[in-house]
Amino acid sequence: MLSTTLRSGALAAGPTLRRSLATHTPFYEKDCSSITPPYAQLIGKLEYVRELLNNRPLTLAEKILYSHLNDPEKSLSGGGKIRGESYLQLTPQRVAMQDASAQMALLQFMSAGLSQCAVPTSIHCDHLIQAIDGAESDLKRSITSNKEVFDFLESAARKYGIEFWKPGSGIIHQIVLENYAAPGILMLGTDSHTPNAGGLGLLAIGVGGADAVDAMTGTPWELKAPQVVGIHLTGKLSGWATPKDLILHLAGKLTVRGGTGRILEYFGPGVANQSCTGLATVANMGAEVGATTSTFPYTENMRAYLNATGRAPVARAADQAASMGFLNADEGAEYDEVIEINLSELEPTINGPFTPDLATPLSKFGSFVKEQGWKDELSAGLIGSCTNSSYEDMTRVADLAKQAKAAGLVTKVPFLCTPGSEQIRATMERDGITSTLEDVGAVVLANACGPCIGQWKRDDMKDEENAILTSFNRNFKSRNDGNRLTMNFLASPTIVTAMAFSGSLSFNPITDTLTLPSGKPFRFAPPAGQDLPTEGFTQGNTNYYPSPTPEPQPETEIIICADSQRLELLEPFPSHFGNRGLELPPLKVLMRVRGKCTTDHISAAGPWLKYKGHLTNISENLLITAVNDEGGDVNVAFDYDQATGETETDTIPAVAKRFKARNQPWTLVVDDNYGEGSAREHAALQPRFYGCAMIVARSFARIHETNLKKQGVLPLWFADKNDYSRIGSGDVLQTIGLADLIEGRQNAEVKLKVTKRTGEVFEILTKHTMSEDQLKWFRAGSALNFIRSQMS
Ligand code: SF4
């Protein structure tokens, strides 16, 4: 694999360091060989797709998706509606993973037996760094406490030629924007704010580890073609209004579900006059309305950002692709819905608490606080994170800090700043932004997620109601400091900063004054900033950056301690078949699950997240919040012994473990929309780990159904939904006709022979959605087993 890394080591030495004669601005140029999109190929494919679609005008989102189709005819030839209905088989260009979600993705990738990734891939150590008392000590402490995870990730990265961004390098999305994002590409990331990269006019989609593994192994990645919402921007932001306020306002309009299954595509004159990093903030928080991702047409400011971050070759290639019409929507393209926003009318907005779609304009926020009966006190202000730590954000904030310092003010409450990357941190320091912030009381934390993901060891306000203001993107209960009583409000970095000087929630910096020690009133002037540094970006400590030549090193031993409680090698799942032919062995029904059963019910999050890389340990949470339809209890299952006729009651994972210990393959009977929710691969891995071979549902959520197929679990649908109630725990199911299906016999049907605990026997008919490829996965025991078998 070619290096995608900036040649950081060589920067100081000179060969890649250039000087712009016009401005005397030092800048660097990265090795762009593997980050420049293959535009000719993409545009060629798009031309072919246009013919299939009778040359109808396309949105930008469609152009990007369709130019990444693996087999356009297969995905588009159904003749029906595409957006919102068809399933697209796609070939993403790149994968990025953060340290928490990368663990299981890598463990799965390892079991495919490939020697390197099919697409350029990067790992970013950011989520596991806890903020306590400042960048240096926080980083050291977190590296020690997470050593085994970081060692594992680094060794796996070395073996497979993955770019490894060490702890301290920054937050995944900021690094992707600075280094890998390029207009017009499709990329995946194992984090929900992956869409941040959309600020550079691409489609960046947050996925689970199993989807990332598809791209890493060269398996087509499936996506239900999203609808496309056009956001038409007119006017211009001014004064205190920022791109953050645009997305906070939109979140209020769309609500947390308004973007589900949809791409937000911005267009109109209001796009071009916003900075690239500002657009990234807007794209980042598209995740808060549930959008698949967000994107923008290519702009001058994107070109400037690519040049400023050492990617002039990418900018030149994008210019050319744009001139061929690839990087914006066609004239007359139709959106599924159009939302009009006049940026000139936007005012700063504050969203929350506890949900990002509770939007209140700043001018009404004081009275909102009063109406709710909340104390008019701010307890802390936090700025930065992947959402808002651009050079522009930081210079605007520093402008306020300078005004305050000149007036003799310091912040009234703790004021924490999380730079998004080492490059931002170093550039802030060089340009005096850090000292300006520290002069008024700010604490600059490590370049990592820190308080945004709850890695904030906060000693004040334990179990006390209080209010914080952040420029982050999420504000669920307990997210930042673990205290359910902390009311967390989202606002732009400048509003957070101004409020930190006041200490009160009702302060409106546009209209209100603060009282100086002299007794005189002081009012902030609207903040001024600069989107790119005059002196160019500086790289900072390049020791955090990936090796400049991440060629795979197959001899590398992957580091996993034998007694680790957080990491465990994945053993390939055995095939279900052996020498018995292609019908499943008799399967015992573990339970009949009642009602809603999301991936959260199947594999709970919270404290279990630390076991994400250890399948045995995390499987202890299997279905612990699911309801057993026989009795209506949560986390109760029955172990029925046919020989003695006795039934023991236990927890669901405990009964699953008993079955596994007895080599008893089993099945689940489940209700409608089984597996809805986030695309968590653990929800498919865990039942399989305990020996589940088949799940029979009234209906499945599509993503989870695909995840089950990948792990070698057969998802079947009741042909008659009433059959759900006819099967209970302890019954035995046998497939009839599965062999025909696997062998490709036309019109093959799968029936189930049900043997009740009472001895009664009957048959029921099922349906399925298994494709030819998926049947091959199932026969091999899992998709990864199949990939491995193709290697040998
Ligand atoms: Fe996620 Fe926050 Fe980290 Fe961004 S800074 S990647 S939102 S945890």
PDB file of N, CA and C in Angstrom, residues 531-585:
ATOM      1  N   ASP A 531      -9.735  32.266   9.057  1.00  0.00           N
ATOM      2  CA  ASP A 531      -9.971  30.832   8.855  1.00  0.00           C
ATOM      3  C   ASP A 531      -8.683  30.028   8.676  1.00  0.00           C
ATOM      4  N   LEU A 532      -7.644  30.649   8.122  1.00  0.00           N
ATOM      5  CA  LEU A 532      -6.380  29.914   7.961  1.00  0.00           C
ATOM      6  C   LEU A 532      -5.225  30.779   8.475  1.00  0.00           C
ATOM      7  N   PRO A 533      -4.191  30.155   9.058  1.00  0.00           N
ATOM      8  CA  PRO A 533      -3.103  30.944   9.642  1.00  0.00           C
ATOM      9  C   PRO A 533      -2.234  31.625   8.577  1.00  0.00           C
ATOM     10  N   THR A 534      -1.926  32.881   8.799  1.00  0.00           N
ATOM     11  CA  THR A 534      -1.090  33.627   7.855  1.00  0.00           C
ATOM     12  C   THR A 534       0.260  32.941   7.674  1.00  0.00           C
ATOM     13  N   GLU A 535       0.778  32.411   8.764  1.00  0.00           N
ATOM     14  CA  GLU A 535       2.096  31.766   8.716  1.00  0.00           C
ATOM     15  C   GLU A 535       2.001  30.289   8.335  1.00  0.00           C
ATOM     16  N   GLY A 536       0.858  29.847   7.919  1.00  0.00           N
ATOM     17  CA  GLY A 536       0.690  28.427   7.594  1.00  0.00           C
ATOM     18  C   GLY A 536       0.544  27.607   8.874  1.00  0.00           C
ATOM     19  N   PHE A 537       0.122  26.361   8.730  1.00  0.00           N
ATOM     20  CA  PHE A 537       0.022  25.474   9.902  1.00  0.00           C
ATOM     21  C   PHE A 537       1.406  24.965  10.256  1.00  0.00           C
ATOM     22  N   THR A 538       1.611  24.739  11.538  1.00  0.00           N
ATOM     23  CA  THR A 538       2.846  24.067  11.930  1.00  0.00           C
ATOM     24  C   THR A 538       2.478  22.672  12.441  1.00  0.00           C
ATOM     25  N   GLN A 539       3.368  21.735  12.220  1.00  0.00           N
ATOM     26  CA  GLN A 539       3.032  20.329  12.494  1.00  0.00           C
ATOM     27  C   GLN A 539       3.076  19.940  13.963  1.00  0.00           C
ATOM     28  N   GLY A 540       3.858  20.683  14.757  1.00  0.00           N
ATOM     29  CA  GLY A 540       3.991  20.305  16.164  1.00  0.00           C
ATOM     30  C   GLY A 540       4.849  19.065  16.310  1.00  0.00           C
ATOM     31  N   ASN A 541       4.488  18.232  17.282  1.00  0.00           N
ATOM     32  CA  ASN A 541       5.305  17.051  17.595  1.00  0.00           C
ATOM     33  C   ASN A 541       4.986  15.924  16.608  1.00  0.00           C
ATOM     34  N   THR A 542       5.864  15.751  15.647  1.00  0.00           N
ATOM     35  CA  THR A 542       5.587  14.757  14.598  1.00  0.00           C
ATOM     36  C   THR A 542       5.805  13.317  15.090  1.00  0.00           C
ATOM     37  N   ASN A 543       6.280  13.171  16.342  1.00  0.00           N
ATOM     38  CA  ASN A 543       6.408  11.814  16.885  1.00  0.00           C
ATOM     39  C   ASN A 543       5.041  11.142  17.044  1.00  0.00           C
ATOM     40  N   TYR A 544       3.988  11.953  17.129  1.00  0.00           N
ATOM     41  CA  TYR A 544       2.649  11.374  17.277  1.00  0.00           C
ATOM     42  C   TYR A 544       2.114  10.818  15.952  1.00  0.00           C
ATOM     43  N   TYR A 545       2.769  11.163  14.861  1.00  0.00           N
ATOM     44  CA  TYR A 545       2.207  10.881  13.546  1.00  0.00           C
ATOM     45  C   TYR A 545       2.595   9.480  13.067  1.00  0.00           C
ATOM     46  N   PRO A 546       1.880   8.965  12.096  1.00  0.00           N
ATOM     47  CA  PRO A 546       2.196   7.616  11.612  1.00  0.00           C
ATOM     48  C   PRO A 546       3.552   7.566  10.933  1.00  0.00           C
ATOM     49  N   SER A 547       4.066   6.389  10.865  1.00  0.00           N
ATOM     50  CA  SER A 547       5.280   6.166  10.106  1.00  0.00           C
ATOM     51  C   SER A 547       5.025   6.615   8.663  1.00  0.00           C
ATOM     52  N   PRO A 548       6.002   7.271   8.064  1.00  0.00           N
ATOM     53  CA  PRO A 548       5.775   7.767   6.706  1.00  0.00           C
ATOM     54  C   PRO A 548       5.638   6.660   5.660  1.00  0.00           C
ATOM     55  N   THR A 549       6.040   5.470   5.973  1.00  0.00           N
ATOM     56  CA  THR A 549       5.915   4.391   4.975  1.00  0.00           C
ATOM     57  C   THR A 549       5.237   3.182   5.609  1.00  0.00           C
ATOM     58  N   PRO A 550       3.952   3.236   5.781  1.00  0.00           N
ATOM     59  CA  PRO A 550       3.304   2.121   6.471  1.00  0.00           C
ATOM     60  C   PRO A 550       3.086   0.917   5.568  1.00  0.00           C
ATOM     61  N   GLU A 551       4.159   0.405   5.038  1.00  0.00           N
ATOM     62  CA  GLU A 551       4.033  -0.849   4.289  1.00  0.00           C
ATOM     63  C   GLU A 551       3.702  -1.950   5.292  1.00  0.00           C
ATOM     64  N   PRO A 552       2.903  -2.930   4.934  1.00  0.00           N
ATOM     65  CA  PRO A 552       2.624  -4.027   5.872  1.00  0.00           C
ATOM     66  C   PRO A 552       3.921  -4.719   6.289  1.00  0.00           C
ATOM     67  N   GLN A 553       3.985  -5.060   7.567  1.00  0.00           N
ATOM     68  CA  GLN A 553       5.150  -5.811   8.058  1.00  0.00           C
ATOM     69  C   GLN A 553       4.645  -7.146   8.591  1.00  0.00           C
ATOM     70  N   PRO A 554       4.491  -8.133   7.698  1.00  0.00           N
ATOM     71  CA  PRO A 554       3.795  -9.376   8.052  1.00  0.00           C
ATOM     72  C   PRO A 554       4.435 -10.121   9.213  1.00  0.00           C
ATOM     73  N   GLU A 555       5.728  -9.874   9.445  1.00  0.00           N
ATOM     74  CA  GLU A 555       6.397 -10.614  10.527  1.00  0.00           C
ATOM     75  C   GLU A 555       6.034 -10.053  11.907  1.00  0.00           C
ATOM     76  N   THR A 556       5.340  -8.933  11.965  1.00  0.00           N
ATOM     77  CA  THR A 556       5.015  -8.315  13.264  1.00  0.00           C
ATOM     78  C   THR A 556       4.098  -9.218  14.080  1.00  0.00           C
ATOM     79  N   GLU A 557       4.444  -9.355  15.348  1.00  0.00           N
ATOM     80  CA  GLU A 557       3.580 -10.145  16.229  1.00  0.00           C
ATOM     81  C   GLU A 557       2.548  -9.208  16.856  1.00  0.00           C
ATOM     82  N   ILE A 558       1.300  -9.573  16.771  1.00  0.00           N
ATOM     83  CA  ILE A 558       0.272  -8.704  17.342  1.00  0.00           C
ATOM     84  C   ILE A 558       0.220  -8.912  18.856  1.00  0.00           C
ATOM     85  N   ILE A 559       0.261  -7.789  19.581  1.00  0.00           N
ATOM     86  CA  ILE A 559       0.427  -7.880  21.035  1.00  0.00           C
ATOM     87  C   ILE A 559      -0.932  -7.968  21.735  1.00  0.00           C
ATOM     88  N   ILE A 560      -1.196  -9.159  22.285  1.00  0.00           N
ATOM     89  CA  ILE A 560      -2.370  -9.334  23.157  1.00  0.00           C
ATOM     90  C   ILE A 560      -1.907 -10.185  24.340  1.00  0.00           C
ATOM     91  N   CYS A 561      -1.978  -9.638  25.555  1.00  0.00           N
ATOM     92  CA  CYS A 561      -1.534 -10.399  26.727  1.00  0.00           C
ATOM     93  C   CYS A 561      -2.487 -11.576  26.938  1.00  0.00           C
ATOM     94  N   ALA A 562      -1.903 -12.703  27.334  1.00  0.00           N
ATOM     95  CA  ALA A 562      -2.709 -13.914  27.504  1.00  0.00           C
ATOM     96  C   ALA A 562      -3.800 -13.704  28.548  1.00  0.00           C
ATOM     97  N   ASP A 563      -3.509 -12.905  29.599  1.00  0.00           N
ATOM     98  CA  ASP A 563      -4.503 -12.740  30.673  1.00  0.00           C
ATOM     99  C   ASP A 563      -5.298 -11.437  30.540  1.00  0.00           C
ATOM    100  N   SER A 564      -5.251 -10.854  29.361  1.00  0.00           N
ATOM    101  CA  SER A 564      -5.952  -9.584  29.183  1.00  0.00           C
ATOM    102  C   SER A 564      -7.460  -9.734  29.417  1.00  0.00           C
ATOM    103  N   GLN A 565      -8.026  -8.758  30.092  1.00  0.00           N
ATOM    104  CA  GLN A 565      -9.482  -8.741  30.280  1.00  0.00           C
ATOM    105  C   GLN A 565     -10.162  -7.854  29.245  1.00  0.00           C
ATOM    106  N   ARG A 566      -9.371  -7.152  28.424  1.00  0.00           N
ATOM    107  CA  ARG A 566      -9.961  -6.200  27.473  1.00  0.00           C
ATOM    108  C   ARG A 566      -9.811  -6.638  26.025  1.00  0.00           C
ATOM    109  N   LEU A 567      -8.879  -7.558  25.788  1.00  0.00           N
ATOM    110  CA  LEU A 567      -8.634  -7.984  24.410  1.00  0.00           C
ATOM    111  C   LEU A 567      -8.543  -9.499  24.340  1.00  0.00           C
ATOM    112  N   GLU A 568      -9.052 -10.041  23.272  1.00  0.00           N
ATOM    113  CA  GLU A 568      -9.011 -11.491  23.104  1.00  0.00           C
ATOM    114  C   GLU A 568      -9.028 -11.775  21.607  1.00  0.00           C
ATOM    115  N   LEU A 569      -8.163 -12.641  21.162  1.00  0.00           N
ATOM    116  CA  LEU A 569      -8.180 -13.013  19.741  1.00  0.00           C
ATOM    117  C   LEU A 569      -9.516 -13.647  19.406  1.00  0.00           C
ATOM    118  N   LEU A 570     -10.002 -13.378  18.209  1.00  0.00           N
ATOM    119  CA  LEU A 570     -11.258 -14.008  17.791  1.00  0.00           C
ATOM    120  C   LEU A 570     -10.941 -15.346  17.143  1.00  0.00           C
ATOM    121  N   GLU A 571     -11.541 -16.374  17.658  1.00  0.00           N
ATOM    122  CA  GLU A 571     -11.404 -17.674  17.000  1.00  0.00           C
ATOM    123  C   GLU A 571     -12.407 -17.710  15.852  1.00  0.00           C
ATOM    124  N   PRO A 572     -12.016 -18.163  14.667  1.00  0.00           N
ATOM    125  CA  PRO A 572     -13.024 -18.261  13.590  1.00  0.00           C
ATOM    126  C   PRO A 572     -14.182 -19.149  14.041  1.00  0.00           C
ATOM    127  N   PHE A 573     -15.395 -18.749  13.708  1.00  0.00           N
ATOM    128  CA  PHE A 573     -16.564 -19.566  14.076  1.00  0.00           C
ATOM    129  C   PHE A 573     -16.592 -20.815  13.197  1.00  0.00           C
ATOM    130  N   PRO A 574     -16.879 -21.977  13.807  1.00  0.00           N
ATOM    131  CA  PRO A 574     -16.926 -23.191  12.979  1.00  0.00           C
ATOM    132  C   PRO A 574     -18.141 -23.180  12.054  1.00  0.00           C
ATOM    133  N   SER A 575     -18.032 -23.893  10.942  1.00  0.00           N
ATOM    134  CA  SER A 575     -19.195 -24.044  10.055  1.00  0.00           C
ATOM    135  C   SER A 575     -20.271 -24.836  10.797  1.00  0.00           C
ATOM    136  N   HIS A 576     -21.518 -24.622  10.463  1.00  0.00           N
ATOM    137  CA  HIS A 576     -22.602 -25.345  11.127  1.00  0.00           C
ATOM    138  C   HIS A 576     -22.766 -26.755  10.562  1.00  0.00           C
ATOM    139  N   PHE A 577     -22.078 -27.077   9.482  1.00  0.00           N
ATOM    140  CA  PHE A 577     -22.498 -28.247   8.723  1.00  0.00           C
ATOM    141  C   PHE A 577     -21.683 -29.527   8.901  1.00  0.00           C
ATOM    142  N   GLY A 578     -20.383 -29.484   8.931  1.00  0.00           N
ATOM    143  CA  GLY A 578     -19.629 -30.743   9.033  1.00  0.00           C
ATOM    144  C   GLY A 578     -19.973 -31.676   7.891  1.00  0.00           C
ATOM    145  N   ASN A 579     -20.130 -32.988   8.218  1.00  0.00           N
ATOM    146  CA  ASN A 579     -20.392 -33.962   7.140  1.00  0.00           C
ATOM    147  C   ASN A 579     -21.868 -34.290   6.985  1.00  0.00           C
ATOM    148  N   ARG A 580     -22.732 -33.526   7.697  1.00  0.00           N
ATOM    149  CA  ARG A 580     -24.126 -33.915   7.768  1.00  0.00           C
ATOM    150  C   ARG A 580     -24.968 -33.448   6.597  1.00  0.00           C
ATOM    151  N   GLY A 581     -24.353 -32.836   5.612  1.00  0.00           N
ATOM    152  CA  GLY A 581     -25.165 -32.224   4.558  1.00  0.00           C
ATOM    153  C   GLY A 581     -25.451 -30.782   4.911  1.00  0.00           C
ATOM    154  N   LEU A 582     -26.362 -30.168   4.173  1.00  0.00           N
ATOM    155  CA  LEU A 582     -26.538 -28.716   4.286  1.00  0.00           C
ATOM    156  C   LEU A 582     -27.834 -28.305   4.971  1.00  0.00           C
ATOM    157  N   GLU A 583     -28.398 -29.193   5.803  1.00  0.00           N
ATOM    158  CA  GLU A 583     -29.469 -28.767   6.721  1.00  0.00           C
ATOM    159  C   GLU A 583     -28.815 -28.515   8.076  1.00  0.00           C
ATOM    160  N   LEU A 584     -29.345 -27.529   8.817  1.00  0.00           N
ATOM    161  CA  LEU A 584     -28.772 -27.254  10.138  1.00  0.00           C
ATOM    162  C   LEU A 584     -29.055 -28.419  11.088  1.00  0.00           C
ATOM    163  N   PRO A 585     -28.198 -28.607  12.082  1.00  0.00           N
ATOM    164  CA  PRO A 585     -28.506 -29.624  13.101  1.00  0.00           C
ATOM    165  C   PRO A 585     -29.744 -29.164  13.886  1.00  0.00           C
TER     166      PRO A 585
END
